[in-house]
Short mmCIF file of C-alpha atoms in Angstrom, two decimals:
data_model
loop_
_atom_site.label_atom_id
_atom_site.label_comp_id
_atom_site.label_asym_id
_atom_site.label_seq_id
_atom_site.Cartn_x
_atom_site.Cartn_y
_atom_site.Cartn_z
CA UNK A 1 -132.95 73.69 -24.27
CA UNK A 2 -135.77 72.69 -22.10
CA UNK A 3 -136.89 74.28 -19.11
CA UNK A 4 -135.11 74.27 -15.61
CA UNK A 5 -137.98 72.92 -13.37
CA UNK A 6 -137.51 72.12 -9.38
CA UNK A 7 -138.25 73.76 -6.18
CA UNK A 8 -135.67 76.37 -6.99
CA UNK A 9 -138.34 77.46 -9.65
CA UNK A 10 -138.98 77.17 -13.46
CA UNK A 11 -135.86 78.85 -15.30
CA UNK A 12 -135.16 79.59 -18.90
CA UNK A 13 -133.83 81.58 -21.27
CA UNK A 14 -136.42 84.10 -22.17
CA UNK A 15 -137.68 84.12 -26.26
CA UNK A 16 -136.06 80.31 -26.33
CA UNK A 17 -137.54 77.86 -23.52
CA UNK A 18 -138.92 80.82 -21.36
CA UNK A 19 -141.85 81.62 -23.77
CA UNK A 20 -144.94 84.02 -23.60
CA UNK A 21 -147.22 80.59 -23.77
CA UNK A 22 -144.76 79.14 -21.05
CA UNK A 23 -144.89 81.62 -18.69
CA UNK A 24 -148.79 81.69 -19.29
CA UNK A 25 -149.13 78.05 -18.77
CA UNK A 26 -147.58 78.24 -15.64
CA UNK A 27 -149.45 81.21 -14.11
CA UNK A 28 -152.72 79.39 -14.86
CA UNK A 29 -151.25 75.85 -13.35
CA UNK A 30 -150.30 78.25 -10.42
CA UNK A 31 -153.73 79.66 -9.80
CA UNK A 32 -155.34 76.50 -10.62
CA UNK A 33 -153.32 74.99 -7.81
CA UNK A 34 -154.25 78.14 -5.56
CA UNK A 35 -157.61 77.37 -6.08
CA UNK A 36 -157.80 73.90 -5.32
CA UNK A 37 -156.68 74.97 -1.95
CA UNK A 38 -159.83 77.03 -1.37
CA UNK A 39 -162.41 76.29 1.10
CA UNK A 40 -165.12 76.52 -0.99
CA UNK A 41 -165.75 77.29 -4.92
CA UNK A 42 -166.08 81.33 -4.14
CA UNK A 43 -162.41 81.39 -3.17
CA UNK A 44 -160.37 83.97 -4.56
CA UNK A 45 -156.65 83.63 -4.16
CA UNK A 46 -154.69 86.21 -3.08
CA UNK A 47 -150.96 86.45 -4.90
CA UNK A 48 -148.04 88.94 -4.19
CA UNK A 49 -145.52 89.38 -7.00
CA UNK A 50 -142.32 91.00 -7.44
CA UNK A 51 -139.20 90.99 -9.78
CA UNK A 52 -135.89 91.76 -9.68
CA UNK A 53 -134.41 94.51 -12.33
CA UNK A 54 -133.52 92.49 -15.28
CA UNK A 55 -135.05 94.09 -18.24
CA UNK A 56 -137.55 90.85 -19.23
CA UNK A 57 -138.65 91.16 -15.80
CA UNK A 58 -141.72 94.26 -16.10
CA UNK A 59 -142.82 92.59 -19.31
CA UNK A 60 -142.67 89.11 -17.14
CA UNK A 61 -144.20 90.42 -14.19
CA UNK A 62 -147.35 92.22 -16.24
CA UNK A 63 -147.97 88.81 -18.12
CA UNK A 64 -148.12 86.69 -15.25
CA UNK A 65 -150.21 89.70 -13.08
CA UNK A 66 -152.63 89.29 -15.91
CA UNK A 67 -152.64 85.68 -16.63
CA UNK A 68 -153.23 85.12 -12.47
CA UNK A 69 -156.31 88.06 -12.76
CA UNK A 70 -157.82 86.14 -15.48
CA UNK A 71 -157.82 82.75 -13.03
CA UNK A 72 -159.82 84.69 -11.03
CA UNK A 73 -156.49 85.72 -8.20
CA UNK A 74 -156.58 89.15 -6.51
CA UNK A 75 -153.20 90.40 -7.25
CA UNK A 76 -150.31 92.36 -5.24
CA UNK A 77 -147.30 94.00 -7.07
CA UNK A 78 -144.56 94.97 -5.22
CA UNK A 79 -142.71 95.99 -8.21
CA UNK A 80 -139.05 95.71 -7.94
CA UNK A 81 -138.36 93.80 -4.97
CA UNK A 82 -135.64 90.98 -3.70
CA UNK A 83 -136.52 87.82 -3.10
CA UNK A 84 -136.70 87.68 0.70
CA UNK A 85 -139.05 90.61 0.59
CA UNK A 86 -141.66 89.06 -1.57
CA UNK A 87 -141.50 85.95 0.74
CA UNK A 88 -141.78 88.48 3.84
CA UNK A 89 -144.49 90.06 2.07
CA UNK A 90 -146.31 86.82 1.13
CA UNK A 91 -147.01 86.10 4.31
CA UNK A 92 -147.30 89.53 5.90
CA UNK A 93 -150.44 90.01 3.71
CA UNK A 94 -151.69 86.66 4.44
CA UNK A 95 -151.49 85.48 0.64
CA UNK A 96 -152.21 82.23 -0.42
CA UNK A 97 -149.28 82.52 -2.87
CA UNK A 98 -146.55 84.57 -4.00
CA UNK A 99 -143.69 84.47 -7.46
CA UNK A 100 -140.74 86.15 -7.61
CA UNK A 101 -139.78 87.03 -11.29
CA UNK A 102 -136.02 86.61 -10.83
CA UNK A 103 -132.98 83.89 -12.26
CA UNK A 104 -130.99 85.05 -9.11
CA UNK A 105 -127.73 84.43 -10.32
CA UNK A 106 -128.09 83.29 -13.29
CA UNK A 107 -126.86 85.32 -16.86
CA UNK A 108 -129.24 88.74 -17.91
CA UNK A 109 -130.64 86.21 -20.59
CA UNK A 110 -132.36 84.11 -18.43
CA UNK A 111 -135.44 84.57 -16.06
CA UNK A 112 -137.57 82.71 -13.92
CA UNK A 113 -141.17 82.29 -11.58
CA UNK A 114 -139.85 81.21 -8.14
CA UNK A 115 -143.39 80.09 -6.31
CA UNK A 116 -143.64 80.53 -3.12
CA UNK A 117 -146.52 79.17 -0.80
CA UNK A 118 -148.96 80.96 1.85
CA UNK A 119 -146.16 80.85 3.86
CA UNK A 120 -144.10 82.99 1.88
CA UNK A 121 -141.27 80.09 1.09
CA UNK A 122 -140.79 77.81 -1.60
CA UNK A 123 -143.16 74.91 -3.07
CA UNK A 124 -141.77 71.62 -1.46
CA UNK A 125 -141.33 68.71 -3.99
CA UNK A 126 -144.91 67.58 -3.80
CA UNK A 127 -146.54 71.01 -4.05
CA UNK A 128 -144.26 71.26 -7.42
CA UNK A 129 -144.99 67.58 -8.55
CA UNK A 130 -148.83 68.89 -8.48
CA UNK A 131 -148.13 71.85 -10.17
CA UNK A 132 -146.99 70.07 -12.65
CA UNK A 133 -149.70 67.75 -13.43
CA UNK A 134 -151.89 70.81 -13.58
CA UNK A 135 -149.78 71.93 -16.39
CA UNK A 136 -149.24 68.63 -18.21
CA UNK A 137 -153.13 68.47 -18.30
CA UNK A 138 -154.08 72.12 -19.01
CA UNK A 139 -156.95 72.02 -16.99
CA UNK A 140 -157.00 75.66 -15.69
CA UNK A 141 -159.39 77.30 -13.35
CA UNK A 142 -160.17 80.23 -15.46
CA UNK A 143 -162.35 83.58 -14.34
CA UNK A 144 -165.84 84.47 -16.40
CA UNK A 145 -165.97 88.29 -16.97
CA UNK A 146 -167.57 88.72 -13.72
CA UNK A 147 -165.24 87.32 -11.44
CA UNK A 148 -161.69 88.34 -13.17
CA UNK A 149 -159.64 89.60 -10.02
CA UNK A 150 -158.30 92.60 -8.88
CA UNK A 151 -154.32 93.90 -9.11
CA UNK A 152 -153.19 96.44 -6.66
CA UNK A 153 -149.60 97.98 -5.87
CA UNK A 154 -147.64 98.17 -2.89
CA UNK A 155 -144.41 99.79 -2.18
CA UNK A 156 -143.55 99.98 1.33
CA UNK A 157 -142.27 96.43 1.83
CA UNK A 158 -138.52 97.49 1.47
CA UNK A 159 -139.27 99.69 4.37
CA UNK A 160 -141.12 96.81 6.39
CA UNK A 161 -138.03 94.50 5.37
CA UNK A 162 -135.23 96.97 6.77
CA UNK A 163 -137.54 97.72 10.31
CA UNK A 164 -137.74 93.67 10.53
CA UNK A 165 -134.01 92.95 10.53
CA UNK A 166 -133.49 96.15 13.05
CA UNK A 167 -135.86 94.51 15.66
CA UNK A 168 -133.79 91.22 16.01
CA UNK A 169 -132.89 91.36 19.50
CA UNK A 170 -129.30 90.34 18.68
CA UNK A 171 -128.48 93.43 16.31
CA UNK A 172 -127.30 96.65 18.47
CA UNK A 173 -126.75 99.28 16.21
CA UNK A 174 -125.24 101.55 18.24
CA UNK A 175 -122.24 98.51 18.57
CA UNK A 176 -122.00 98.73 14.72
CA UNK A 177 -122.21 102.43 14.21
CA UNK A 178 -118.88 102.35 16.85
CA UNK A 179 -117.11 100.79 14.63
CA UNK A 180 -117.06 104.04 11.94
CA UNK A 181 -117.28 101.17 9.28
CA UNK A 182 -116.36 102.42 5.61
CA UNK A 183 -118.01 99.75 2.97
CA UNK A 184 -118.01 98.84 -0.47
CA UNK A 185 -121.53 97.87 -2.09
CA UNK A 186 -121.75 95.63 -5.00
CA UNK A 187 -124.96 94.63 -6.44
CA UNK A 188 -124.89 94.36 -9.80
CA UNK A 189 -127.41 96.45 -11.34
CA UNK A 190 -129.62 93.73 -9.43
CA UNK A 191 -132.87 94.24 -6.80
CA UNK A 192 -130.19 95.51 -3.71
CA UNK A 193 -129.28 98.29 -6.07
CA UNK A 194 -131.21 100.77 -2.95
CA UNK A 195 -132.18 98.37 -0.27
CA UNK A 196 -128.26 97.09 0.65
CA UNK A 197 -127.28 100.84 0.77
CA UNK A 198 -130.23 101.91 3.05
CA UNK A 199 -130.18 98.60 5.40
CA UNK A 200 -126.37 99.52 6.23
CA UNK A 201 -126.83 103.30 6.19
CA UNK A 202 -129.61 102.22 9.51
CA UNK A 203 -127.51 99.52 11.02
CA UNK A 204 -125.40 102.76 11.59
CA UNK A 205 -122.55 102.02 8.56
CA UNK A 206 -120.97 105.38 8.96
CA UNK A 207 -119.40 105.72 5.35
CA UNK A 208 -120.94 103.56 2.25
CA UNK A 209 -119.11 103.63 -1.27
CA UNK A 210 -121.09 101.55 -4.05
CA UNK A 211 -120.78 99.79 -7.15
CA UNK A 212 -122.93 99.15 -9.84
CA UNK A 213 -125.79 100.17 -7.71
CA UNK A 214 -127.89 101.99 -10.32
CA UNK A 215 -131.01 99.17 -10.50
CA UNK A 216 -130.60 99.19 -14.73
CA UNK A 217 -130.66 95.34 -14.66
CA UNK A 218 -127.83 95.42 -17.28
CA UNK A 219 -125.56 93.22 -15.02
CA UNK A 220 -121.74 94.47 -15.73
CA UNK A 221 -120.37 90.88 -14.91
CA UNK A 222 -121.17 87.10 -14.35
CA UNK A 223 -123.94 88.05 -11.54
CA UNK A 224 -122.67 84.76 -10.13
CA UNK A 225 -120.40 86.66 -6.67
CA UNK A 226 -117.68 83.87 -7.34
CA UNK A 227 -113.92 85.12 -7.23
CA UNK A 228 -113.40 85.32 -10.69
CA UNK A 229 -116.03 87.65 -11.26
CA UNK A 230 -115.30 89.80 -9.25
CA UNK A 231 -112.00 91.18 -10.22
CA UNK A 232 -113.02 95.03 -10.65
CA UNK A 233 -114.86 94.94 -7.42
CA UNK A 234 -111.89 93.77 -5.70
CA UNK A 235 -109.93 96.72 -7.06
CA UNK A 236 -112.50 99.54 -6.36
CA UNK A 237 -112.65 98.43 -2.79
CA UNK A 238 -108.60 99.16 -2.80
CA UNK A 239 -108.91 102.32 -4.31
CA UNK A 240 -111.71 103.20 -2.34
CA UNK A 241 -109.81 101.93 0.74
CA UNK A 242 -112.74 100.35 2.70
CA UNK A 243 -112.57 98.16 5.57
CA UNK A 244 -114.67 95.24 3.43
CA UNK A 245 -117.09 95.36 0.55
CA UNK A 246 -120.63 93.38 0.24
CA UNK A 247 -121.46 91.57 -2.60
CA UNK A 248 -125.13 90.62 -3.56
CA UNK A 249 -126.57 88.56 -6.34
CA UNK A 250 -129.60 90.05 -8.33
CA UNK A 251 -132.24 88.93 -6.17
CA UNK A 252 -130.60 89.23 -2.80
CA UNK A 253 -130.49 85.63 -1.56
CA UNK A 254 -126.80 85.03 -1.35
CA UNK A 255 -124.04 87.21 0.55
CA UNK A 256 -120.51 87.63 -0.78
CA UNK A 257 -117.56 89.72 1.48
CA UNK A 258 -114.37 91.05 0.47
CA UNK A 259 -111.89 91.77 3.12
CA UNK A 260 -109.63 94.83 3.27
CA UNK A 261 -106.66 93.16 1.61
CA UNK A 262 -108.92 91.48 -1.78
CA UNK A 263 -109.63 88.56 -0.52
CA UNK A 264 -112.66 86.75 -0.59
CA UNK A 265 -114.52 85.61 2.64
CA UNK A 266 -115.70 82.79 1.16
CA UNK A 267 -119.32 82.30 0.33
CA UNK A 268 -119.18 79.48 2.27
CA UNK A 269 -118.12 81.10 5.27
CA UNK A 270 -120.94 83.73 5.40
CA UNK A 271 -123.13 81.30 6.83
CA UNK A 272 -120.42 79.59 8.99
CA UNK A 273 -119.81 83.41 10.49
CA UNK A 274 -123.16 84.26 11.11
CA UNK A 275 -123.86 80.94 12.87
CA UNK A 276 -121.17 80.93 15.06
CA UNK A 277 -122.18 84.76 15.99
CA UNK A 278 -126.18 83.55 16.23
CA UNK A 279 -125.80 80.49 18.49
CA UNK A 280 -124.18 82.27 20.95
CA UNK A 281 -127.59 84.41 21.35
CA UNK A 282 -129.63 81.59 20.91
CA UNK A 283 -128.28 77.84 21.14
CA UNK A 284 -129.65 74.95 18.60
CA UNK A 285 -129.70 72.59 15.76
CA UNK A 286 -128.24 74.04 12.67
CA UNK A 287 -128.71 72.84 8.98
CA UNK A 288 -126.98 73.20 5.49
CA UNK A 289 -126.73 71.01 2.22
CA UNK A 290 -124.63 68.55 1.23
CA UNK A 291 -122.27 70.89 -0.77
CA UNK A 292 -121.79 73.05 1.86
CA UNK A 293 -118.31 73.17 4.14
CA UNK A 294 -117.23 71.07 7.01
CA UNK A 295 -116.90 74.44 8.49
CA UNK A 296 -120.01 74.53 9.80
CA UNK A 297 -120.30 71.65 11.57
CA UNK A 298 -117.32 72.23 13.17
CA UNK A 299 -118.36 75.54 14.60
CA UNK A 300 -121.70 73.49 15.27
CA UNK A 301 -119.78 71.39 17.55
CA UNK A 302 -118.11 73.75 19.68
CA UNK A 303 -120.94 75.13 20.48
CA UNK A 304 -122.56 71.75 22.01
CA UNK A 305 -125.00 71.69 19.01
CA UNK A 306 -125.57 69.52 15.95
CA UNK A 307 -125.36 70.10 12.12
CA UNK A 308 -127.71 68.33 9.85
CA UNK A 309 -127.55 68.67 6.09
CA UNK A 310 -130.30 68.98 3.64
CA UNK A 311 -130.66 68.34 -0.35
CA UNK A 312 -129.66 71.33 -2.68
CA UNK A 313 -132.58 73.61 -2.64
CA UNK A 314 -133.72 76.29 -0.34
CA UNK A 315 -136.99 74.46 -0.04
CA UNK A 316 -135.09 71.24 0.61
CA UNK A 317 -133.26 73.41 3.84
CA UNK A 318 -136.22 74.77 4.92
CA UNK A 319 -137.81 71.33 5.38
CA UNK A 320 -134.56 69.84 7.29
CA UNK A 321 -134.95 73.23 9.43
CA UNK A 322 -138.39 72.72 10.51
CA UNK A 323 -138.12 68.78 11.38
CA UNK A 324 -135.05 69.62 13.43
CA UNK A 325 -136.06 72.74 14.58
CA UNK A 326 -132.77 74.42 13.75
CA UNK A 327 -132.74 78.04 14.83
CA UNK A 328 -130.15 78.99 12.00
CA UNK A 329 -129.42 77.46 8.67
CA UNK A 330 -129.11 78.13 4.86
CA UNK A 331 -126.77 77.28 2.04
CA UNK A 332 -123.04 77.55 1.24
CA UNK A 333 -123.44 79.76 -1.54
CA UNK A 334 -124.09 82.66 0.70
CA UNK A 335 -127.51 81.82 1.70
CA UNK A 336 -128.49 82.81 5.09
CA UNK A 337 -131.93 81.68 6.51
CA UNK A 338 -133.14 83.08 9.90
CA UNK A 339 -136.21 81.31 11.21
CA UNK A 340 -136.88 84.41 13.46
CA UNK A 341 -137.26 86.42 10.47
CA UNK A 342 -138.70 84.70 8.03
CA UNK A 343 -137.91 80.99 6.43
CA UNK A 344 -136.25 81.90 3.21
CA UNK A 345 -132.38 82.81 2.24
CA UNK A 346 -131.47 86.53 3.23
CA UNK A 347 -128.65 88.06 1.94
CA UNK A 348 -129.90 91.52 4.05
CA UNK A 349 -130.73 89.44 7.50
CA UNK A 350 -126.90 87.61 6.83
CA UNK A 351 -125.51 91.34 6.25
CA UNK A 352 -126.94 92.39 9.99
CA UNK A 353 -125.80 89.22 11.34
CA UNK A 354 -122.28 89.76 10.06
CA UNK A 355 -122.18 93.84 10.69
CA UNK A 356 -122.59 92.67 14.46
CA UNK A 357 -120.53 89.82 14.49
CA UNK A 358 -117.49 92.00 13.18
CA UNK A 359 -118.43 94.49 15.34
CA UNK A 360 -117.95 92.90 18.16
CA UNK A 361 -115.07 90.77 17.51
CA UNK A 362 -113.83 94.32 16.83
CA UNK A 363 -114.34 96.00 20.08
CA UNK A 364 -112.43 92.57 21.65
CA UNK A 365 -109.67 92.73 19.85
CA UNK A 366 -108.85 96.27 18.42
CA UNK A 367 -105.68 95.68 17.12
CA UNK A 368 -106.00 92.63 14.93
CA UNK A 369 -109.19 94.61 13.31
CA UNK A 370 -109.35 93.27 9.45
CA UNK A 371 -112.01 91.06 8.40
CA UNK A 372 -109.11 88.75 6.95
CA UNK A 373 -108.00 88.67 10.70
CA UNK A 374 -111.72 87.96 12.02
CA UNK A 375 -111.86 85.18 8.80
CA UNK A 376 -108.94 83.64 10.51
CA UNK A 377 -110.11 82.19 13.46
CA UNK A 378 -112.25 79.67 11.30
CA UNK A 379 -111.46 76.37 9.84
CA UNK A 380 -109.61 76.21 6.72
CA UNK A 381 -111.47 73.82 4.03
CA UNK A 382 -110.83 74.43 0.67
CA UNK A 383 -113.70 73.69 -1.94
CA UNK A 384 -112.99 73.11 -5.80
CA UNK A 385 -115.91 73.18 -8.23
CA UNK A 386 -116.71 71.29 -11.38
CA UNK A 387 -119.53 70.97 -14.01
CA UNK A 388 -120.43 69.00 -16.97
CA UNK A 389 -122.69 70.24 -19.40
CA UNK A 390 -125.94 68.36 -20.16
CA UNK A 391 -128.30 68.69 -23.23
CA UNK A 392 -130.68 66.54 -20.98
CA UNK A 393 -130.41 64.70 -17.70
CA UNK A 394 -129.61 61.54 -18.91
CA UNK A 395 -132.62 58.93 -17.44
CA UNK A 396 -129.69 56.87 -15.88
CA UNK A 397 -127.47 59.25 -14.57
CA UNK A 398 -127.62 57.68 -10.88
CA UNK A 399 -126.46 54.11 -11.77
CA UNK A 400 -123.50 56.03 -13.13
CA UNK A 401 -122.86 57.86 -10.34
CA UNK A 402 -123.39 54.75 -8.76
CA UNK A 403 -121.23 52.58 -10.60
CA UNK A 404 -118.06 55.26 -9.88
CA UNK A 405 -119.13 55.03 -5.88
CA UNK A 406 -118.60 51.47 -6.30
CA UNK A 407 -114.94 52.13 -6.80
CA UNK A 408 -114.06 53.91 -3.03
CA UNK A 409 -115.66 51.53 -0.29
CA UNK A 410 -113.63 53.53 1.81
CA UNK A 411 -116.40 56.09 1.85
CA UNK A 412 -119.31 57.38 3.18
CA UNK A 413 -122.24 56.95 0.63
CA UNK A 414 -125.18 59.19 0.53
CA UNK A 415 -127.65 59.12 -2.43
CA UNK A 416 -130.13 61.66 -1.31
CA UNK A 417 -129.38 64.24 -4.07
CA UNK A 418 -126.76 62.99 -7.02
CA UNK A 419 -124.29 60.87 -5.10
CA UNK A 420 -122.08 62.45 -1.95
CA UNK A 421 -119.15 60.60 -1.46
CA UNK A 422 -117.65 61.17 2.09
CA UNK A 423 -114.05 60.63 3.41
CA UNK A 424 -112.56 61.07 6.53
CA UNK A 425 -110.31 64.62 5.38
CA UNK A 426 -111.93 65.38 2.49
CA UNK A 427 -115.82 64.66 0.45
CA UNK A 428 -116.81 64.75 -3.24
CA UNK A 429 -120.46 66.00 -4.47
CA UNK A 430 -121.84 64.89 -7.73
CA UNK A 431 -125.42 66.16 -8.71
CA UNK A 432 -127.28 67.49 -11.52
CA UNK A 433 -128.07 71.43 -10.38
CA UNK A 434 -131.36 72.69 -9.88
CA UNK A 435 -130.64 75.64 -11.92
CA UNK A 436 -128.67 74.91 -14.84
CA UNK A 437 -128.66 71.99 -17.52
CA UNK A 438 -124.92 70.97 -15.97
CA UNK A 439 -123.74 68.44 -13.62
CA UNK A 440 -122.03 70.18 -10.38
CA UNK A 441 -119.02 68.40 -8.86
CA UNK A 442 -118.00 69.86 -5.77
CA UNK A 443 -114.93 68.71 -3.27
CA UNK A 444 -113.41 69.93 -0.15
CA UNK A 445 -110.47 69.05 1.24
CA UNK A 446 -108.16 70.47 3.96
CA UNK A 447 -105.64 71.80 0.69
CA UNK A 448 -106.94 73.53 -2.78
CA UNK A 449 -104.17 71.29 -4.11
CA UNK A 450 -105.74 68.21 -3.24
CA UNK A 451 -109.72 69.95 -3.55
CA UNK A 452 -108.78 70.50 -7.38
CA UNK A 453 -107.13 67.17 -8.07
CA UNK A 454 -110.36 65.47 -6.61
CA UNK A 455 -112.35 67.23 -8.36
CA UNK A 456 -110.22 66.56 -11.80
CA UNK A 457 -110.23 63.11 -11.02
CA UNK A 458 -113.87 62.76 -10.60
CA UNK A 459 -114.35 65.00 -13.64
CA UNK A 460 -112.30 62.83 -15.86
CA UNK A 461 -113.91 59.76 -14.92
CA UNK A 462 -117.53 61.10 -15.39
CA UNK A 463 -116.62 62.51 -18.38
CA UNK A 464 -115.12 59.30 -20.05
CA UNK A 465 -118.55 57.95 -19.10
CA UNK A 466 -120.95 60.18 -19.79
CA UNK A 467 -121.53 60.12 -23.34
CA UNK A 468 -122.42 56.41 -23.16
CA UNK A 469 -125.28 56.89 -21.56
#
């Protein structure tokens, strides 16, 4: 299998396309790239790194620390840190660059280098075009003996994280703490394993239970926080009789509830909450992607605002964000990005937002107090999900996709990213992910009935297709 390359990073399973010359390659193309930013030959890039707990990710981390010292790049190593940390840190310490060692929520087997720019948020398209072509060519910027950089540690940037989030002038933790909250954490042996505990135990959480919270990297389930995976966490929160549980993914990008009763939020509704909470502190453009719910622009709307929607890809969001200057946006699979704070999905600055949204929705109406009653007073979509398996993306995959459009001229055609077909109840999503060697198909409709059957229906006709090509 080859590599998973694309502004979500490179992926790959480690010891098969994730190899020890890969990851080298890469790190060199990286600094190479770094360097042809400088001002002047003399320049020496500065890089922050940091990994999440998987157990290829020290042995990662030290190879690419070392590969990026021998380009001649002064080095920072948080250590084990979530994603939106590095990115915070990135820029905090004015790097030129930063990578995050983490496959976010992908299986313990794989790993990744998510590159991040001087900004502290993802290479854009053309940054990882360039990239790239360094690569392809292997003409790396390398460091004689005398100019090899440096490599220096830093561990306070959990600390600097948490004190971030607490200054947002719309969290009040003395609101939260009023609530006497009793929580469930679930973070699957992954980065949050300490930070999620100690974030809630300061937004004033007054009793915290947790689960697999240990930081071994030995991930007890499908990382992915998707219903079915989370069947024992759903029963530990009963036993445990909290008033919701938190779910994170490895590298803390995506946000996952529980309510009281076992049922899931909706990953799509974390961001749908914490906008509708956010724009009533500070009014504006919102953006999501293409997969993500209706939801969203509905609670847009009755707000007086508008809801754009970007390609798949945090960079993709980012980009969308900054053109429209949208003061919230982020992903449906739980990813929350708060311009205030930093430009980059936050499953920890998503957990504040929704600790004070609940809290207050709490102190309004005390007696209809559940998270499944808060859930309530949003729009019901319901979202079905689909994939194909590819060996490799087929070269003409779109006129495929195209061909099917074709068939509805009913609908709404965008071809930005894969093909989104949309329809005035319901949409269908076809695009090859970012992430995995599989084509996603993703529907919503206003029924899970008629979500699947879409979704079955486009899956079947793909399918019968696909191995033409």
């Amino acid at each position: 299998m080859s590599l998973m390359i694309s502004v979500s990073g490179i992926r790959g399973i480690v010891g098969e396309s994730l190899s020890p010359a890969n990851l080298v390659a890469f790190s060199q193309a990286f600094a190479t790239l770094l360097h042809k930013q400088g001002k002047d030959e003399n320049f020496t890039p500065k890089i922050v790194i940091g990994r999440d707990t998987r157990p290829t990710g020290h042995a990662i981390a030290t190879l690419v620390s070392s590969a990026m010292t021998l380009c001649g790049c002064d080095v920072i190593d948080l250590g084990m840190a979530t994603t939106p940390t590095v990115e915070i840190a990135t820029a905090a310490e004015k790097a030129d660059g930063g990578i995050i060692v983490t496959a976010s929520h992908n299986p313990v087997e794989w790993n990744a280098l998510k590159l991040l720019d001087r900004k502290g948020e993802f290479l854009d398209e053309n940054a990882v075009q360039q990239l790239l072509d360094i690569f392809r060519k292997k003409q790396f910027t390398l460091a004689d003996w005398k100019h090899v950089g440096s490599l220096e540690q830093k561990h306070d940037y959990d600390r600097e994280h948490i004190r971030r989030i607490l200054s947002l002038p719309c969290i009040h933790r003395e609101q939260i703490a009023g609530q006497h909250f009793r929580v469930l954490i679930d973070a699957v042996e992954g980065a949050g394993s300490s930070i999620v505990p100690e974030l809630c135990r300061q937004l004033g959480v007054e009793e915290i239970e947790t689960i697999s919270c240990n930081g071994t990297g030995i991930f007890p389930r499908n990382p992915e926080p998707l219903a079915e995976n989370l069947v024992e966490t759903v029963d530990s929160l009963k036993k445990k009789q909290c008033d919701f549980a938190i779910v994170v993914d490895p590298d803390v990008d995506r946000l996952a509830l529980i309510c009281e009763d076992g049922t899931l939020f909706g990953e799509e509704y974390s961001l749908v909450a914490c906008a509708d909470f956010y724009l009533r502190y500070k009014p504006g453009t919102v953006v999501n992607n293409l997969s993500s719910t209706r939801a969203l622009r509905d609670v847009s709307n009755n707000h007086g605002q508008t809801c754009f929607s970007a390609k798949v890809g945090e960079a993709n969001v980012v980009t969308v964000m900054k053109v429209r200057n949208a003061v919230i946006g982020g992903e449906g699979n739980g990813g929350i990005i708060l311009p205030e704070l930093h430009y980059g999905r936050d499953a920890l600055a998503g957990i504040a937002l929704m600790l004070q949204a609940f809290a207050e929705w709490r102190e309004k109406d005390p007696v209809n107090s559940t998270l499944s009653g808060f859930r309530k007073q949003y729009p019901d979509y319901f979202m079905a999900k689909q994939k194909i398996r590819l060996a490799d993306k087929p070269e003409n995959l779109q006129d495929l996709l195209l061909t099917i459009a074709s068939a509805y001229p009913e609908a709404s055609i965008n071809t930005e990213d894969g093909i989104k077909l949309d329809f005035p109840e319901e949409w269908v999503h076809i695009r090859p992910s970012n992430t995995e060697p599989i084509l996603r198909i993703y529907t919503e409709a206003k029924s899970m009935e008629r979500a699947e059957k879409l979704a079955e229906t486009f899956l079947r006709e793909i399918g019968s297709r696909i191995d033409t090509l």
